[in-house]
N, CA, C and O of each residue as an XYZ file, in Angstrom:
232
protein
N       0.858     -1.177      0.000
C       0.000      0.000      0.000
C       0.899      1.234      0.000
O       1.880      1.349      0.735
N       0.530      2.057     -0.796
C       1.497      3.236     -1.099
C       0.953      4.283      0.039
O      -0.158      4.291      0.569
N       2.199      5.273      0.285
C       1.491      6.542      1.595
C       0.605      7.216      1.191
O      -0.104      7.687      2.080
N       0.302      7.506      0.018
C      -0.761      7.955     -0.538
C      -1.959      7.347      0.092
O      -2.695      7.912      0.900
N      -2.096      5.972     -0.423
C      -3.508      5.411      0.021
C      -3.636      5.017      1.744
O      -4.618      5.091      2.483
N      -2.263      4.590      2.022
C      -2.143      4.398      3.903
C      -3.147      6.049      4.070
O      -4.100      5.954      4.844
N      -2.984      7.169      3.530
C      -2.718      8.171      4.130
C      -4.539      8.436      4.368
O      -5.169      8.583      5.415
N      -5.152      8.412      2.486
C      -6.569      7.936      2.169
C      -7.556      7.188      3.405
O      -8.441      7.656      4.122
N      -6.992      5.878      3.294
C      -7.194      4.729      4.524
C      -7.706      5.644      6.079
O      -8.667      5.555      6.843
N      -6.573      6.444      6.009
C      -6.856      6.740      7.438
C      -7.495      8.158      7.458
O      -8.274      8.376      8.386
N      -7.312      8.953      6.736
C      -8.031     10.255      6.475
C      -9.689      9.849      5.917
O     -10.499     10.765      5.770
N     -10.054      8.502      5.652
C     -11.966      7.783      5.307
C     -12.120      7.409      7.359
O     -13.210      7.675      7.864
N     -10.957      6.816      8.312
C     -11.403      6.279      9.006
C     -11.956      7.199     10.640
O     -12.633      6.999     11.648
N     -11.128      8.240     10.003
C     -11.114      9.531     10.716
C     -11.981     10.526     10.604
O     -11.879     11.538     11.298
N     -12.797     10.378      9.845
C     -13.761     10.741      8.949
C     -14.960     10.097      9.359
O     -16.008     10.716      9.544
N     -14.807      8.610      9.537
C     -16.447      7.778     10.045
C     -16.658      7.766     11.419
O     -17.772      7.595     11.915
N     -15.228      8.011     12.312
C     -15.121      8.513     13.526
C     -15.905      9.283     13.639
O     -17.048      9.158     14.078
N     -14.992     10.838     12.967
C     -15.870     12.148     13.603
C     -17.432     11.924     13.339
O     -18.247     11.879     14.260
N     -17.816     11.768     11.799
C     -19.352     11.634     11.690
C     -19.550     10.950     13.024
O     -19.867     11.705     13.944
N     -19.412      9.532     13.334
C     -20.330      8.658     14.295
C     -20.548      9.613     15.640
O     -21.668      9.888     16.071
N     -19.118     10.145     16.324
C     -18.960     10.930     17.236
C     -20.070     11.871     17.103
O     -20.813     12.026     18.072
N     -20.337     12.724     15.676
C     -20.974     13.682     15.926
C     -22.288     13.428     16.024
O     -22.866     14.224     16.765
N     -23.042     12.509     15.486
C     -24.315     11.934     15.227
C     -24.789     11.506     16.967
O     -25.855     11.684     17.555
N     -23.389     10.839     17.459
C     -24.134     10.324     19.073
C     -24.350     11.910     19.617
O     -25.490     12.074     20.050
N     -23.687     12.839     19.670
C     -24.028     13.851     20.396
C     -24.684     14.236     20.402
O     -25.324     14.422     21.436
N     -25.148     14.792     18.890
C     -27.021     15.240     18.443
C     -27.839     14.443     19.106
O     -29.011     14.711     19.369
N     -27.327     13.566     19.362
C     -28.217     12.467     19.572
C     -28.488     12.728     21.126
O     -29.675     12.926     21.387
N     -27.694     12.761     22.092
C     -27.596     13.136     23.644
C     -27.915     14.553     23.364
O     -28.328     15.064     24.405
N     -27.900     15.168     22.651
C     -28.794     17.070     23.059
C     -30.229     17.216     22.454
O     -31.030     18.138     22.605
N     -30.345     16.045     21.719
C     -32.002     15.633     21.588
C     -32.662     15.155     22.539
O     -33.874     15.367     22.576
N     -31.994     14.353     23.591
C     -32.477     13.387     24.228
C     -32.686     14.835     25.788
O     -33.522     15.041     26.668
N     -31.577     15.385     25.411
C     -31.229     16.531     27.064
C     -32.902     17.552     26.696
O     -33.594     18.065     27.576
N     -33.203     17.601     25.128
C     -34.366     18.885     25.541
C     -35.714     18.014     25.340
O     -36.778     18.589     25.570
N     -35.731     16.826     24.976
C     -36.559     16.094     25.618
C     -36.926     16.051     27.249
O     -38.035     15.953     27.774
N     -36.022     16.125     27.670
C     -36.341     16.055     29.119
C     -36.314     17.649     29.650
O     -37.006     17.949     30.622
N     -35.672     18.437     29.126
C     -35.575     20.368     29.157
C     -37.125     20.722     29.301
O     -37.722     21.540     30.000
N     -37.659     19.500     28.080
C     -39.005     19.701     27.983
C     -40.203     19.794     28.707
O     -41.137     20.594     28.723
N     -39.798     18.304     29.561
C     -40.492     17.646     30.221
C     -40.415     18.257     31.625
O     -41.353     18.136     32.414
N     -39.237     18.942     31.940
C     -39.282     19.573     33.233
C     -39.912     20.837     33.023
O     -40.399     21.231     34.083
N     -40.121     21.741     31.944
C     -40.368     23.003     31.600
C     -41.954     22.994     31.743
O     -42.574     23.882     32.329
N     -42.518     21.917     31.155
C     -43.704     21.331     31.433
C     -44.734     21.135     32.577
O     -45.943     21.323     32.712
N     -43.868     20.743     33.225
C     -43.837     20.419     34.716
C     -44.153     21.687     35.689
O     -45.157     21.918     36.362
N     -42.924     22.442     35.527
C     -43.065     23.453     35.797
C     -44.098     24.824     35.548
O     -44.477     25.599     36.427
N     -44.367     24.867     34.357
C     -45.808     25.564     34.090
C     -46.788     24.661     34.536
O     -47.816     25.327     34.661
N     -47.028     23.361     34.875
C     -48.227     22.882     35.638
C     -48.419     23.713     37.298
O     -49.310     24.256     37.952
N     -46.818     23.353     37.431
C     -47.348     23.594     39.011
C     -47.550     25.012     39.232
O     -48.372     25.282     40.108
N     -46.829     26.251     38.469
C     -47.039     27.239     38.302
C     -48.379     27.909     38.387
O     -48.868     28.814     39.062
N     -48.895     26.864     37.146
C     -51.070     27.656     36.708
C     -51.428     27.033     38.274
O     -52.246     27.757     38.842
N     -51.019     25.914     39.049
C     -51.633     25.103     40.257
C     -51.503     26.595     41.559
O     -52.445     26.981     42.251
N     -50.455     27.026     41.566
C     -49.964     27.702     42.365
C     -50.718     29.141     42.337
O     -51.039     29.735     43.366
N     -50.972     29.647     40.953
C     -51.669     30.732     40.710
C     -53.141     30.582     41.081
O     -53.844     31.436     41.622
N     -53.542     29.156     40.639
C     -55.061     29.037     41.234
C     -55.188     29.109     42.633
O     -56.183     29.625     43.142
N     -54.446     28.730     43.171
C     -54.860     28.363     44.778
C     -54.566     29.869     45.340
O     -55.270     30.296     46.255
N     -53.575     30.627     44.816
C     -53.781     32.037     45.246
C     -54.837     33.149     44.620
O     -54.890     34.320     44.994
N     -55.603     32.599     43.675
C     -56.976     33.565     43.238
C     -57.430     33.103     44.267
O     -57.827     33.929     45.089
N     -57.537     31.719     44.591
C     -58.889     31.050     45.480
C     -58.601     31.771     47.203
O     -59.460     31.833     48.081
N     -57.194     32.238     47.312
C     -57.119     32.467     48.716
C     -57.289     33.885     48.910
O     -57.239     34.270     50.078
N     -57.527     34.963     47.773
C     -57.893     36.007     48.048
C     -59.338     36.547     47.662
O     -59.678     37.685     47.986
């Protein structure tokens, strides 16, 4: 194998690295505002809960 193609070889494998690397990450900051979500959610529930019970107490 000539340095040329050694060089090819490893500049394709370095390459399916970074892609894979980058794909899992998207992948974990999809998964982080899924749950960003789910707490944000949450939080405006108990919020409107909190606002009702103080109309009701005045």
């Amino acid at each position: 194998m000539s340095c040329k193609e050694k060089c090819q070889l490893h500049n394709k494998i370095s390459a399916q690295n970074f892609h894979m690397q980058r794909k899992e990450y998207v992948s974990t900051l999809e998964l982080d505002i899924v749950e960003w979500d789910h707490l944000l959610q949450s939080f405006r529930d108990e919020l409107g809960s909190t606002q009702l019970e103080n109309t009701a107490l005045c």
